[in-house]
XYZ file of C-alpha atoms in Angstrom:
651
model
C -18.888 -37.802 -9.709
C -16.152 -35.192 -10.184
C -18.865 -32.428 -8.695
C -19.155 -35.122 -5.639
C -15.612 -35.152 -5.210
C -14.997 -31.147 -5.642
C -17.772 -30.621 -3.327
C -16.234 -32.610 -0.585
C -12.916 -31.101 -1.419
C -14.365 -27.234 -0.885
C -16.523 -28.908 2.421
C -13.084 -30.080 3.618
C -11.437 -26.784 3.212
C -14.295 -25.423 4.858
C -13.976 -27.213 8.083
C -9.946 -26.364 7.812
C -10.574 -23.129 8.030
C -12.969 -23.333 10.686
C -10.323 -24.745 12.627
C -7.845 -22.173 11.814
C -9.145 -18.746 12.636
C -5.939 -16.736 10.852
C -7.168 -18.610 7.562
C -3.327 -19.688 6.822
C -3.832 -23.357 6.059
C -6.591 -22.542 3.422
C -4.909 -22.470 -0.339
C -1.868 -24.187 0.882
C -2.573 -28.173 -0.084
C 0.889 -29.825 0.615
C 0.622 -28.185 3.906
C 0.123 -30.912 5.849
C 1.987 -33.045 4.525
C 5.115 -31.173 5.835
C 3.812 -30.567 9.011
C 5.389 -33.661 10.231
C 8.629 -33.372 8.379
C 9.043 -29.655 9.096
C 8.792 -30.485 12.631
C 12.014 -32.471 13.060
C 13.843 -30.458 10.236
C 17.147 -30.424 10.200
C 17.441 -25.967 11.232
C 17.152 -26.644 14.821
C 15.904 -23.044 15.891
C 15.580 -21.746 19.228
C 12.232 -22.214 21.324
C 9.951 -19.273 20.694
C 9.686 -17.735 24.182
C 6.149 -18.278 25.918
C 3.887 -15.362 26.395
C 0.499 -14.381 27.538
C -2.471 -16.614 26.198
C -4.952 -13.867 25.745
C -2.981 -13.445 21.954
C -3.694 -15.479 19.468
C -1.252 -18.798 19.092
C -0.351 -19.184 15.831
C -0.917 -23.044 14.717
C 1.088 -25.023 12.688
C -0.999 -26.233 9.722
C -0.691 -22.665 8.663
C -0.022 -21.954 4.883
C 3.079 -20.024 3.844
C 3.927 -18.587 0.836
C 7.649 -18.755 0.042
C 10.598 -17.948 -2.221
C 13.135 -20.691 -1.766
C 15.692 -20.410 -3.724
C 15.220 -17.400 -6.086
C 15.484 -18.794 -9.316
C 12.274 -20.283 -10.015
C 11.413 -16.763 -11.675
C 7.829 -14.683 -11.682
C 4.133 -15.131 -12.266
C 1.297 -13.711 -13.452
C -2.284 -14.045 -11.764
C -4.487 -15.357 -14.324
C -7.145 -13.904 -12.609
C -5.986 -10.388 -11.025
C -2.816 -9.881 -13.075
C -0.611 -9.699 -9.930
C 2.866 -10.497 -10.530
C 4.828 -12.118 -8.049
C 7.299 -14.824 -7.701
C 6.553 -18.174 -9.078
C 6.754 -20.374 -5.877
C 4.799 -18.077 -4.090
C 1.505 -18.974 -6.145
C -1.475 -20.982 -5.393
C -1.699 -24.362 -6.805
C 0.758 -26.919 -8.475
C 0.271 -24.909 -11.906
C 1.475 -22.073 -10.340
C -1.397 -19.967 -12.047
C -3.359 -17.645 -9.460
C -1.834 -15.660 -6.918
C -4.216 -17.228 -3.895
C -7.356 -19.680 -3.339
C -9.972 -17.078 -4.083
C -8.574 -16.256 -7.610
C -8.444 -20.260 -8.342
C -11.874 -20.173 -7.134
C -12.876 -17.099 -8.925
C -11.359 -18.391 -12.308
C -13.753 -21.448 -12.037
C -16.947 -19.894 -12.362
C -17.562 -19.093 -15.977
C -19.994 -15.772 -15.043
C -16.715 -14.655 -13.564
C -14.964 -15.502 -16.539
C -17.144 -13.416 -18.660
C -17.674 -10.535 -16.189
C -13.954 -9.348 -16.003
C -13.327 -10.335 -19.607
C -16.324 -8.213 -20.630
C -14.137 -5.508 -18.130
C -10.898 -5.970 -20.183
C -12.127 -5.765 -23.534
C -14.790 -3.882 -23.049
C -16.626 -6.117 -25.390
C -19.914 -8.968 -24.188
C -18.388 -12.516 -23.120
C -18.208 -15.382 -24.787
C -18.286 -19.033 -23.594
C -14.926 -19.622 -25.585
C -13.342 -16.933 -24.507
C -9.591 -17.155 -22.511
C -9.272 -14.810 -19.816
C -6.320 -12.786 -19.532
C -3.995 -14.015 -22.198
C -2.511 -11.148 -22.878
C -2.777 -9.634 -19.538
C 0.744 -11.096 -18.278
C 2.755 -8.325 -20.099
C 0.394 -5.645 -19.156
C 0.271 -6.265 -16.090
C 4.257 -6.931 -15.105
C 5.007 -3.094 -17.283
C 2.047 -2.133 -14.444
C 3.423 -3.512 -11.586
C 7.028 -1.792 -13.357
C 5.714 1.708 -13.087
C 4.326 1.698 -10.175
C 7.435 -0.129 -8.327
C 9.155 2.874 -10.065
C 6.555 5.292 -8.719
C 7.050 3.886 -5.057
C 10.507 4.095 -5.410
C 10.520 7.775 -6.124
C 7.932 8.557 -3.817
C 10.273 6.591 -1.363
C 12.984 8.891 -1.959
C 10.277 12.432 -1.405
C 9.358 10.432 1.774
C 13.051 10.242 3.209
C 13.886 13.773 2.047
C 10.852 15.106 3.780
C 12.580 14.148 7.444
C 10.330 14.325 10.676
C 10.590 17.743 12.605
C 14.265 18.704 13.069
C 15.357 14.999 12.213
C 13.880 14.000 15.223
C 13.031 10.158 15.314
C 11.662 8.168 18.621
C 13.581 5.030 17.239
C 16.918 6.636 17.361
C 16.248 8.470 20.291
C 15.266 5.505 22.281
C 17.862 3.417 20.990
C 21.166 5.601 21.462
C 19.922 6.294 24.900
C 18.620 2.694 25.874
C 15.486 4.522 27.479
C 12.156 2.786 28.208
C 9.181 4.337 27.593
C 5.733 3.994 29.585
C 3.499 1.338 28.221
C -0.024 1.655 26.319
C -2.235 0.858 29.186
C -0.929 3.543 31.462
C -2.753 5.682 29.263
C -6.626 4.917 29.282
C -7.727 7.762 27.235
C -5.428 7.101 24.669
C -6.341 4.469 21.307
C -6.158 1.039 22.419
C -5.253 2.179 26.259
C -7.979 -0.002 27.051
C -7.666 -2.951 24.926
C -3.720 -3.358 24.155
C -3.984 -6.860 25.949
C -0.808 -8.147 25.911
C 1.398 -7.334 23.062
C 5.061 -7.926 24.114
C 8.177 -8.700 22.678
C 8.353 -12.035 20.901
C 4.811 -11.342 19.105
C 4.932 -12.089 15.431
C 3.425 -9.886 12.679
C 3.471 -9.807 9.025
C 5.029 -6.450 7.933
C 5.970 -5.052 4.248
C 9.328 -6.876 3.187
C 11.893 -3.211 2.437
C 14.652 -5.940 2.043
C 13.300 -7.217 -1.686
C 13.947 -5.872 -5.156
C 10.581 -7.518 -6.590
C 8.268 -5.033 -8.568
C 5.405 -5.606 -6.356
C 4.246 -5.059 -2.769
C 5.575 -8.555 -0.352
C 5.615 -9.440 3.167
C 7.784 -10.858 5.518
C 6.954 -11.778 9.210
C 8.585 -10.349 11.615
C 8.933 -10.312 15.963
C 8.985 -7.367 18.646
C 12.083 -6.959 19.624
C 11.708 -3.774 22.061
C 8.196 -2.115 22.586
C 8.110 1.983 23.054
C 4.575 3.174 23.317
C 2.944 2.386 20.090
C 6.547 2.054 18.413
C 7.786 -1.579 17.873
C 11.254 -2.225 17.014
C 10.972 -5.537 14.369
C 13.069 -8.156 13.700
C 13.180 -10.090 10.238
C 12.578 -13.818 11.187
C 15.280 -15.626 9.776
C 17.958 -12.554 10.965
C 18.221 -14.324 14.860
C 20.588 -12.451 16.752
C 21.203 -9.850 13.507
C 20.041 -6.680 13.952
C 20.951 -4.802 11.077
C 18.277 -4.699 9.233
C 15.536 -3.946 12.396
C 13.308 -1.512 11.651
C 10.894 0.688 14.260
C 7.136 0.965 12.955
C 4.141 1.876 14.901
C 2.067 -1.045 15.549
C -1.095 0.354 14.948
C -0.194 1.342 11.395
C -1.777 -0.053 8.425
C 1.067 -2.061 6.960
C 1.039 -4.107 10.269
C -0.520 -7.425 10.456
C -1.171 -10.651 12.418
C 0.287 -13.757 10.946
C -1.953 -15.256 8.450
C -3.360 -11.996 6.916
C -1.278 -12.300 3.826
C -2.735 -15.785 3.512
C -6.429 -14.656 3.771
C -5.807 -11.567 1.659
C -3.759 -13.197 -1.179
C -0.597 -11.604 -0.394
C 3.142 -13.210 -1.128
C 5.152 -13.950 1.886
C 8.923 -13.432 0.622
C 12.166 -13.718 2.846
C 14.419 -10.767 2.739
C 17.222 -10.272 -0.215
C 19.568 -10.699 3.015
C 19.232 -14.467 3.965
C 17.613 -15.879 1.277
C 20.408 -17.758 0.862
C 20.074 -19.754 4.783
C 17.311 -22.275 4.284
C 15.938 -24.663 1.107
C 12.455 -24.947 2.654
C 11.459 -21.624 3.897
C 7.932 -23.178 4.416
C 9.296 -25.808 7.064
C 11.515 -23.031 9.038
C 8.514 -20.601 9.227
C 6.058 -23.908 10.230
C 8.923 -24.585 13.314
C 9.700 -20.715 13.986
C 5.958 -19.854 14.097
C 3.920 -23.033 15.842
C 3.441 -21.935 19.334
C 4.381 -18.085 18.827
C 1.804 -15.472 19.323
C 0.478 -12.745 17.020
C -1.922 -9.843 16.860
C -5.617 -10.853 16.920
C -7.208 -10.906 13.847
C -9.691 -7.882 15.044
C -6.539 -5.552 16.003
C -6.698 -3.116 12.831
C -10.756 -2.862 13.798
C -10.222 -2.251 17.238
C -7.449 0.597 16.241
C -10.069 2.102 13.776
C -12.696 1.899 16.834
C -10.677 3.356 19.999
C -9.914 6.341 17.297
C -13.711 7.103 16.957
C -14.324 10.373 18.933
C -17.720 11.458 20.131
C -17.092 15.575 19.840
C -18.084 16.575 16.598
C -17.338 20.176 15.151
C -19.542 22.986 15.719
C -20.205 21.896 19.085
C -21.128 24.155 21.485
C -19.107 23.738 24.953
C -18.431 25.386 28.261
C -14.846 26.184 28.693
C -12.227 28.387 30.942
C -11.583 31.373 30.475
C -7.837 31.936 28.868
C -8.104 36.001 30.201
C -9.618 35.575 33.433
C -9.271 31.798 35.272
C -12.704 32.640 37.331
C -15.106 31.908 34.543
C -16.135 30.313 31.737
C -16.790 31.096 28.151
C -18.994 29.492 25.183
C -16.569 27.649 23.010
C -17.526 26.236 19.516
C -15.305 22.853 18.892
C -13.340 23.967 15.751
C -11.745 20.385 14.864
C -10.745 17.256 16.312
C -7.134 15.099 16.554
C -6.583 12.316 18.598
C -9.302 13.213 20.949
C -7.956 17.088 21.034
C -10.177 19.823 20.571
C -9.112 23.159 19.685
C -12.449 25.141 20.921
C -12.392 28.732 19.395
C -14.326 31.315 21.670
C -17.891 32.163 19.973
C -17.321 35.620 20.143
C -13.902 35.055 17.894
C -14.677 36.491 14.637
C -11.441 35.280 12.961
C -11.328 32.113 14.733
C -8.103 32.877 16.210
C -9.183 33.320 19.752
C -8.296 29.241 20.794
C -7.927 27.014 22.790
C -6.887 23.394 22.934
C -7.297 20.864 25.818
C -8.631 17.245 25.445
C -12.576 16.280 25.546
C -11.449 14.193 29.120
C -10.613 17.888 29.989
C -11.726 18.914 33.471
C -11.877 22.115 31.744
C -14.550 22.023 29.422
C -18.458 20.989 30.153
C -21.516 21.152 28.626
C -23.569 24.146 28.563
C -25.165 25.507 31.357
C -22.735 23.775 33.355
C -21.429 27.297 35.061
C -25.287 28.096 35.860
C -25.893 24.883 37.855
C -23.406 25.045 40.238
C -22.562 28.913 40.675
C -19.677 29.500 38.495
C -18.575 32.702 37.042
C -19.693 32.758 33.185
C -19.013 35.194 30.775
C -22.323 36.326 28.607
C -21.629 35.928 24.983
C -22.537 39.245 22.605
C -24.272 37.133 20.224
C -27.443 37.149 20.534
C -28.705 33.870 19.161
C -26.604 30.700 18.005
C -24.859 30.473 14.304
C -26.606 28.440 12.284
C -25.023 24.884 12.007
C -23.364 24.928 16.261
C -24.908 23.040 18.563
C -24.973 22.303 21.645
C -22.883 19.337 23.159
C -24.650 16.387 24.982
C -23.951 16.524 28.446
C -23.300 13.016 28.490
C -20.035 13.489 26.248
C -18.153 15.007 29.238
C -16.104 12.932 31.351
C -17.914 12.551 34.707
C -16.695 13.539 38.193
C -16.946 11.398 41.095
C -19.975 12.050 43.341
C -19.507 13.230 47.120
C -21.472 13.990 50.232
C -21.243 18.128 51.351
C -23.605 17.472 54.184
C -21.844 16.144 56.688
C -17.897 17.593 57.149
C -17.052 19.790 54.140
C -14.733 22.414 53.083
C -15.665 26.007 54.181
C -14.341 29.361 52.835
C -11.055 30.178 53.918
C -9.973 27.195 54.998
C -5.964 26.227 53.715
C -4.100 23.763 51.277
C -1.822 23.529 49.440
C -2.781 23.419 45.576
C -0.939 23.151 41.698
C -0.778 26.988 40.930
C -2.752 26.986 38.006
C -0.508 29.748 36.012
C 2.989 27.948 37.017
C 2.284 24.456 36.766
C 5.991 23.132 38.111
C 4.930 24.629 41.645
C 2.740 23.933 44.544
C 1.477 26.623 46.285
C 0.120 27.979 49.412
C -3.661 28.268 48.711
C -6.881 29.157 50.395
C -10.652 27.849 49.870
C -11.977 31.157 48.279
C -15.669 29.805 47.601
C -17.722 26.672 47.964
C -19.640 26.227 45.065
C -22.465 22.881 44.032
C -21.652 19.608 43.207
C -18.201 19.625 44.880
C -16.479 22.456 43.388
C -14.474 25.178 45.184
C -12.742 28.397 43.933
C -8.893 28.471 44.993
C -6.904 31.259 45.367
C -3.389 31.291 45.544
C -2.034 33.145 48.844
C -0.106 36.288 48.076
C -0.514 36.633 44.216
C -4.304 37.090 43.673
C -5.902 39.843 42.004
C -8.176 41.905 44.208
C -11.100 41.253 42.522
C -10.811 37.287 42.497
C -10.242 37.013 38.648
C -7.414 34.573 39.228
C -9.100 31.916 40.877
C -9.513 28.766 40.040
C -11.813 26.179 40.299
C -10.675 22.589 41.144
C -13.056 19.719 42.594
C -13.098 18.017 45.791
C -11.813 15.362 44.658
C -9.154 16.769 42.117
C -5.686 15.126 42.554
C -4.062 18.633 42.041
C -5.383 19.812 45.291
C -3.839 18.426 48.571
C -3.783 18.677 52.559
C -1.698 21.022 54.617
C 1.872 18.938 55.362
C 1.322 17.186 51.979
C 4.389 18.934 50.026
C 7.091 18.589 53.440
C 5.783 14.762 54.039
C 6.565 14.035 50.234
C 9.508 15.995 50.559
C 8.637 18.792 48.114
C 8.985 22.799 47.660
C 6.295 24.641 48.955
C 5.988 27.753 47.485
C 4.929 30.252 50.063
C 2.823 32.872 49.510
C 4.807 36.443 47.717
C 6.213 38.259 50.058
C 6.417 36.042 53.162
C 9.266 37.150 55.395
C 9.103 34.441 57.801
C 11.385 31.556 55.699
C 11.453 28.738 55.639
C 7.870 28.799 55.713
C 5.842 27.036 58.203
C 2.585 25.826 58.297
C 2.045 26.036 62.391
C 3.175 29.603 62.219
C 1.147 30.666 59.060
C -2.106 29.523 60.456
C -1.700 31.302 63.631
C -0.731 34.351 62.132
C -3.539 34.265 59.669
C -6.096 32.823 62.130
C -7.217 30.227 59.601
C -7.576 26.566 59.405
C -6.366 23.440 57.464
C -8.935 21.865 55.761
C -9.578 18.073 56.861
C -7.376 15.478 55.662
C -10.475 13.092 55.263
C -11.854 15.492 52.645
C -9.441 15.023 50.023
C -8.930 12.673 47.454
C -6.419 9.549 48.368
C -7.011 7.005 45.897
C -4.076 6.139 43.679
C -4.368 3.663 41.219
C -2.242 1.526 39.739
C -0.674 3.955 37.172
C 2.218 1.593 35.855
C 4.972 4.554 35.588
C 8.206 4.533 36.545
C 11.108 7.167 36.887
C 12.890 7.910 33.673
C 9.752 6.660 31.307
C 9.917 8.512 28.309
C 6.187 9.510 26.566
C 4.258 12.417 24.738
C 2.915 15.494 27.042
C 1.029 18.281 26.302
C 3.060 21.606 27.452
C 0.032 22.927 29.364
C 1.142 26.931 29.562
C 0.822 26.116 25.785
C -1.595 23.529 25.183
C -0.997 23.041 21.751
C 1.937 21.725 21.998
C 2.440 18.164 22.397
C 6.356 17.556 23.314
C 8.873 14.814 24.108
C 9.088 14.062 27.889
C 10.063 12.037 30.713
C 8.926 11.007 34.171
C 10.948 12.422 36.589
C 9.634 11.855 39.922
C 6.327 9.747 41.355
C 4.845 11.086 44.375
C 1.273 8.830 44.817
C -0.528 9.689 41.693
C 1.375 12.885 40.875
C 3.736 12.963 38.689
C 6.454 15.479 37.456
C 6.893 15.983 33.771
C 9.860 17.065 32.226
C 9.912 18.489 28.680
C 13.571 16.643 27.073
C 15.771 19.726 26.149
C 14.219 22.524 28.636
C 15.332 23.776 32.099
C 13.458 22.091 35.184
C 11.521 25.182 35.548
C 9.317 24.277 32.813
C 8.493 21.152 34.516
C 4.607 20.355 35.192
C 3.278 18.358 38.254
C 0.430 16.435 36.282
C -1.815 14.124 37.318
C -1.377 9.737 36.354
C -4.420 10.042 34.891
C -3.894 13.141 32.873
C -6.057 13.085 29.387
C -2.641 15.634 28.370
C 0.049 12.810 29.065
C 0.331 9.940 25.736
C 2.406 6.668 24.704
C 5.628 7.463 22.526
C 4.286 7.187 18.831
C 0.528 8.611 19.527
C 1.418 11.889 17.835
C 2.272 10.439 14.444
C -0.480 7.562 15.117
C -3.194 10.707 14.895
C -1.374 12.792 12.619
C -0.295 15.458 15.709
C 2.763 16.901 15.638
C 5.619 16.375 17.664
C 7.527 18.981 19.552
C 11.440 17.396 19.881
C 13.500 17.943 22.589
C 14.940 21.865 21.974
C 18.500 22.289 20.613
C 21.541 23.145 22.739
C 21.344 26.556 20.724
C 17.776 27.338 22.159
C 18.270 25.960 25.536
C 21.098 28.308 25.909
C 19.304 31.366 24.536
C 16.111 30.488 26.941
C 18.603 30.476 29.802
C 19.928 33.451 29.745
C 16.644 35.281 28.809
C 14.913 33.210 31.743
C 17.787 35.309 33.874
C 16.998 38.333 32.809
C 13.193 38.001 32.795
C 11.481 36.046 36.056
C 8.558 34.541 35.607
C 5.557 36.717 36.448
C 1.614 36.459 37.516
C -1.250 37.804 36.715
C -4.445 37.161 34.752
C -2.981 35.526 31.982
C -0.155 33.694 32.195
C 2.876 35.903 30.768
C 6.029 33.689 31.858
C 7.792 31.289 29.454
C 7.044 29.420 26.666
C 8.287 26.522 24.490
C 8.490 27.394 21.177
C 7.409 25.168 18.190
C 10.487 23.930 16.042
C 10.322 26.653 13.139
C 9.993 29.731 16.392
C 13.277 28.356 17.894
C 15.426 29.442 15.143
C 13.541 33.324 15.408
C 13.870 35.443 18.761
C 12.264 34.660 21.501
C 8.283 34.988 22.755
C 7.932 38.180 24.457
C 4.736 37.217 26.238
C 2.181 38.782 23.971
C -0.265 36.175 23.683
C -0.703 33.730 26.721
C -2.587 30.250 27.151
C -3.666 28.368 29.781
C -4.489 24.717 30.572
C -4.886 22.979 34.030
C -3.180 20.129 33.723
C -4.970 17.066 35.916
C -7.713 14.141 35.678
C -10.958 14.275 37.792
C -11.124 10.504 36.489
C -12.079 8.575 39.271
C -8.927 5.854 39.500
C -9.169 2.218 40.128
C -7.230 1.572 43.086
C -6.488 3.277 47.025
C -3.553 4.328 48.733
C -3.144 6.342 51.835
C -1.169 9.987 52.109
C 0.497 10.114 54.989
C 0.369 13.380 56.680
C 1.448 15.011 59.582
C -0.236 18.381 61.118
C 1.591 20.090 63.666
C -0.862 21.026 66.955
């Protein structure tokens, strides 16, 4: 009879959890009882504020571990040896920390199994499990609250890179910063869904003096990038304790996780003081709000899965001369950033970095099949253990027709100069090569023999129609040299008996990119690719958009494309472990100024103007140019929506 009755007691619980998918009603059996009462209880709180249904709503049957009134003292697990507080514990005895210990404790094998692990002697049928374990296990849970709080104290003495911090910087500034899905290539650019303020998560509880690890929920205040600013629930309209986290971190969870994994739920030091029944206001707060769903932390761990593997063998542009392509071997991989190191490198300190959406990089014998420029490597044969890339890895340009109307050799446009990124140039169709790529050469700075052209696709969004730069109401950079200023097109192409390429040729689709002027995110510094910096939006034309690095003069903006594998949300470079370049110091601006004055920025080969410096270089003299990098910085991702340019030609 009693193993009828416990068998339709576990059946029910069973079916309860079926019917809660966060797993919060299972181990909590006065529950629903208070669901009614909570309801109507007598802390009238504000209506949680309605947001997409593609989250998860959190229901109201859910189980909540509490700490009313902080005096009903701790507990020890009988069955882990977790200590915790009293009220927080699973069943009326108070005796296990959650349903699965209860459960655990039942089952006699169990029994003997982990008091066989204790004692290191065989089980016994007699035995008691744990009885001594209480006062082990609190000194254990002692030291190591001890231990975290020194290692607490290393963590906020080791401050990020020149005490920079996105929180603060966002928050004394009241930016906004561009949203996850304008970033595709980027973790979770693809699958953020709709994470907003107002969404509830269960976060570590800083605001608690208990020995152990406890949780608090908490709501999105402000969303920057990956960076939440949280709210303690309970705090309303007090902000003193919010904290900024990234939300893809690993202490970040949907409501109901403590409940499934056994963890206390305990209100902050701060306001435990406000409510009796922290159960019913959490019941009220919570039924109706949204969370995370439960498959978030998998999904984070997925999006961060790169295919590019180390060792492998690549195609990649030439650093020395921008008209060919070298055999790279991929040296290591962050956040979807390679740094490639040149096969003929012996010390492996002949690099570059770009990301593996890179129009930059391909697979080998890339350069072969449509006429490229490619530099023979010396070695004769591969190193053992590189291999070569699967062409399938590299991101895929969009197919077009060269039969019909197509760009010929020395026909005009106006292009991104490759080696000065902040400018749009003059430029001529040097060579038509397969598969829709053409060699560009910027009028009145290339090298005699061609090494300084570049190769961009038809359908590249760095390359554009004659007329597109005064239509949009940008500089045109003529070509060196020009006397005839300001420069005009009509004139130009008489004098140089050429012609504009066709307007129909060139790419016009702009997708819905979702940025706005002043949007603060992540860039890569593309005249030194491996550095990712802070930077801002500063101006939209179409799809092309003009970075500028927070801290530098506008002369080290970049024109870069929407779609740009280079361009990240705020918090992506400490989500993958990159680091941060902050916004230079007054000091260094200063310094760069006046050496910017004295020393113009100059063309050739490599690129030998400017550079930002990493943190640590700031405080030494400044780069004299000896060593120069290069990186292209646009998309050939085909985009997912049309607009037209609007150009006018002169007759």
């Amino acid at each position: 009879m009693e193993n009828t009755k416990e068998l339709t007691e576990h059946s029910s619980r069973v079916e309860r959890k079926r019917q809660d998918s966060f797993g919060m009603f299972d181990g909590y059996d006065s529950c629903s009882e208070d669901t009614s009462s909570s309801s109507s209880s007598d802390e009238s709180e504000e209506e949680v504020a309605p947001l997409p249904s593609s989250l998860p709503i959190i229901k109201n049957n859910g189980q909540v571990y509490t700490y009313p009134d902080g005096k009903s003292g701790m507990a020890t697990c009988e069955m882990c040896g977790m200590v915790g507080v009293r009220d927080a514990f699973y069943s009326k005895t108070k005796r296990f920390c959650s349903v699965s210990c209860s459960r655990s404790y039942s089952s006699n094998s169990k029994k003997a199994s982990i008091l066989a692990r204790l004692q290191g002697k065989p089980p016994t049928k007699k035995a008691k499990v744990l009885q001594k374990q209480p006062l082990v296990a609190k000194l254990a849970a002692y030291a190591q609250y001890q231990a975290t709080l020194q290692n607490q104290a290393k963590t906020k003495a080791a401050v990020p890179v020149e005490g920079f911090s996105w929180g603060n910087y966002i928050n004394s500034n009241s930016f906004t910063a561009a949203p996850v899905t304008c970033f595709k290539h980027a973790p979770m650019g693809t699958c953020w869904g709709d994470i907003a303020e107002g969404v509830r998560v269960e976060v570590p509880n800083t605001d608690c003096s208990l020995p152990t690890k406890v949780f608090w929920i908490a709501g999105i205040v402000k969303l920057a990038g990956y960076n939440a600013l949280l709210r303690y629930e309970g705090f309303e309209n007090d902000s003193s304790l919010d904290f900024w986290c990234n939300i893809c971190g690993s202490d970040i969870h949907p409501v109901g996780w403590c409940a499934t994994s056994g963890k206390p739920l305990v209100p902050p030091r701060t306001i435990q003081h406000k409510y009796t029944n922290w159960k019913a206001f959490l019941v009220k707060r919570l039924t109706g709000a949204k969370t995370l769903p439960p498959d978030f932390s998998q999904k984070v761990s997925e999006s961060m899965q790169y295919p590019f593997k180390t060792s492998m063998r690549v195609e990649v542009v030439d650093k020395t001369h921008l008209c060919r392509t070298r055999v790279a071997v991929v040296d290591s991989v962050v956040g979807g950033r390679l740094r490639l190191v040149y096969e003929e490198s012996e010390d492996k300190t002949d690099d570059f970095w770009c990301h593996m959406y890179s129009p930059l990089i391909h697979h080998i014998g890339w350069s072969r099949s449509i006429g490229h420029r490619f530099k023979r490597s010396d070695l004769t044969k591969k190193q053992d253990g590189h291999f070569d890339a699967p062409p399938h890895l590299f991101m895929k340009v969009k197919e077009v027709d060269a039969a019909g109307e197509w760009f010929k050799e020395g026909m005009k446009l106006e292009a991104i100069d490759p080696l000065n990124l902040s400018a749009i140039c003059v430029a001529t169709i040097r060579k038509v090569l397969a598969d829709g790529y053409l060699m560009i050469g910027i009028d009145g700075s290339e090298a005699a023999d061609g090494s300084d052209w570049f190769c961009y696709h038809a359908t590249s969004p760095s390359i554009f129609p004659v007329g597109f730069c005064e239509i949009n109401m940008i500089e045109l950079t003529p070509p060196r040299g020009y006397p005839k200023l300001p420069f005009k097109w009509f004139d130009y192409l008489r004098e140089t008996d050429s012609i504009a390429a066709p307007v129909k040729l060139f790419n016009k689709e702009v997708p819905n990119h979702g940025f706005h002027v002043g949007m603060k995110l992540e860039a890569v510094d593309l005249m030194e690719p491996r550095l990712v910096c802070v930077a801002t939006v500063t101006r939209i034309i179409h799809r092309l958009l003009r970075i500028h690095f927070d801290g530098w003069e506008d002369e080290y903006d970049q024109w870069v494309d929407c779609e740009s594998p280079d361009l990240y949300p705020v918090g992506w470079c400490q989500l993958t472990g990159y680091q941060l370049q902050p916004p230079a110091p007054q000091s260094s601006r200063d310094s760069q100024s006046s050496s910017s004055k004295q020393k113009k920025k100059a063309k050739s080969q490599q690129y030998k103007g400017h550079k930002k410096m990493t943190s640590l270089q700031l405080k030494e003299e400044l780069l004299d140019g000896e060593e120069y990098s290069f990186l292209q910085g646009t998309s050939d991702q085909e985009s997912n929506g049309s607009a037209s340019y609007y150009i006018k030609q002169e007759p």
